[in-house]
Short mmCIF file of C-alpha atoms in Angstrom, two decimals:
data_model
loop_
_atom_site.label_atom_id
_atom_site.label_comp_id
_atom_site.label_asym_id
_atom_site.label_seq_id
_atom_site.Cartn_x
_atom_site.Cartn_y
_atom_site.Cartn_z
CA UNK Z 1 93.36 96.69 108.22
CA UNK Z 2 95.33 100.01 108.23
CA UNK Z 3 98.96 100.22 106.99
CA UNK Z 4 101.76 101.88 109.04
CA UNK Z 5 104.62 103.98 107.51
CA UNK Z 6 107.76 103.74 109.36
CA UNK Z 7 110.55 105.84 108.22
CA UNK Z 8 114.29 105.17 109.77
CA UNK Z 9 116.95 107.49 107.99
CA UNK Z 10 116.70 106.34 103.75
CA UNK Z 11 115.01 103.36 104.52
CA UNK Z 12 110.66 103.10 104.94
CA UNK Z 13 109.09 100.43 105.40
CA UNK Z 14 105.04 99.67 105.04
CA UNK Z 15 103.73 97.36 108.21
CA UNK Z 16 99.90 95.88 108.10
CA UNK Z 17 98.94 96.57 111.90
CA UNK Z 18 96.90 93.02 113.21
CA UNK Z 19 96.11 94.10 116.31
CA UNK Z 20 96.49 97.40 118.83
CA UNK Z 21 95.57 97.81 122.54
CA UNK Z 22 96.38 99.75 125.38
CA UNK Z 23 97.76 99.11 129.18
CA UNK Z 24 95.68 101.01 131.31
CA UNK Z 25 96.59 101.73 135.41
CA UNK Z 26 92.73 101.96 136.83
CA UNK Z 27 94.13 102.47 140.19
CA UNK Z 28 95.34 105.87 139.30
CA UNK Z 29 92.10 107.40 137.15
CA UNK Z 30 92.91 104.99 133.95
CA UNK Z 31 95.87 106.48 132.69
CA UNK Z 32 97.69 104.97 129.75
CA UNK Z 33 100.48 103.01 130.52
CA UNK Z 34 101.39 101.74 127.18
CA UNK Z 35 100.45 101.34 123.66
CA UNK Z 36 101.13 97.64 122.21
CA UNK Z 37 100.62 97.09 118.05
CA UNK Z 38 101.04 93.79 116.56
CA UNK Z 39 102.51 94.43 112.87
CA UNK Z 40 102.94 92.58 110.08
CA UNK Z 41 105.76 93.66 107.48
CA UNK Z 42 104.43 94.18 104.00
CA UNK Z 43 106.53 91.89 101.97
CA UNK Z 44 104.42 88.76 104.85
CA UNK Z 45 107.70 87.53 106.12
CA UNK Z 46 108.20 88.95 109.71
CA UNK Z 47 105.71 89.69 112.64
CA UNK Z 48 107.16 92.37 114.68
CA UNK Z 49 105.43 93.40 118.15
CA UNK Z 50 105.77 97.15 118.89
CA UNK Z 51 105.81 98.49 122.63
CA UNK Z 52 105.04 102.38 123.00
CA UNK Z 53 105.27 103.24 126.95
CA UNK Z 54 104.97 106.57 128.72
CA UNK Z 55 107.57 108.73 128.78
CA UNK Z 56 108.75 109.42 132.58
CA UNK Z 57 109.37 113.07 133.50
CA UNK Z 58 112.50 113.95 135.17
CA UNK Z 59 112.17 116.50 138.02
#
């Protein structure tokens, strides 16, 4: 399982990633909609669910 390195300010943290997929729109040629990661927190005490989604342009 790969580990995840997620830096906020002075604090890091190491997350074990369970599980990662992607939301996919077929109707418009498969584009990526989203990126979903299930992580687990190294010290085994939290489950956190991370939601990446596509950033909207602005005319």
């Amino acid at each position: 399982m790969p580990y995840l390195l997620f830096e906020n300010g002075g604090y890091s943290t190491i997350k074990r990633s369970l599980g990662f997929w992607e939301v996919r729109n077929i109707r418009r040629g498969d584009e990526l909609m989203s990126v979903h990661m299930l992580l687990l927190d190294s010290n085994v005490s939290s489950v956190f669910e991370a939601n990446v989604s596509k950033a909207r342009r602005m005319n």
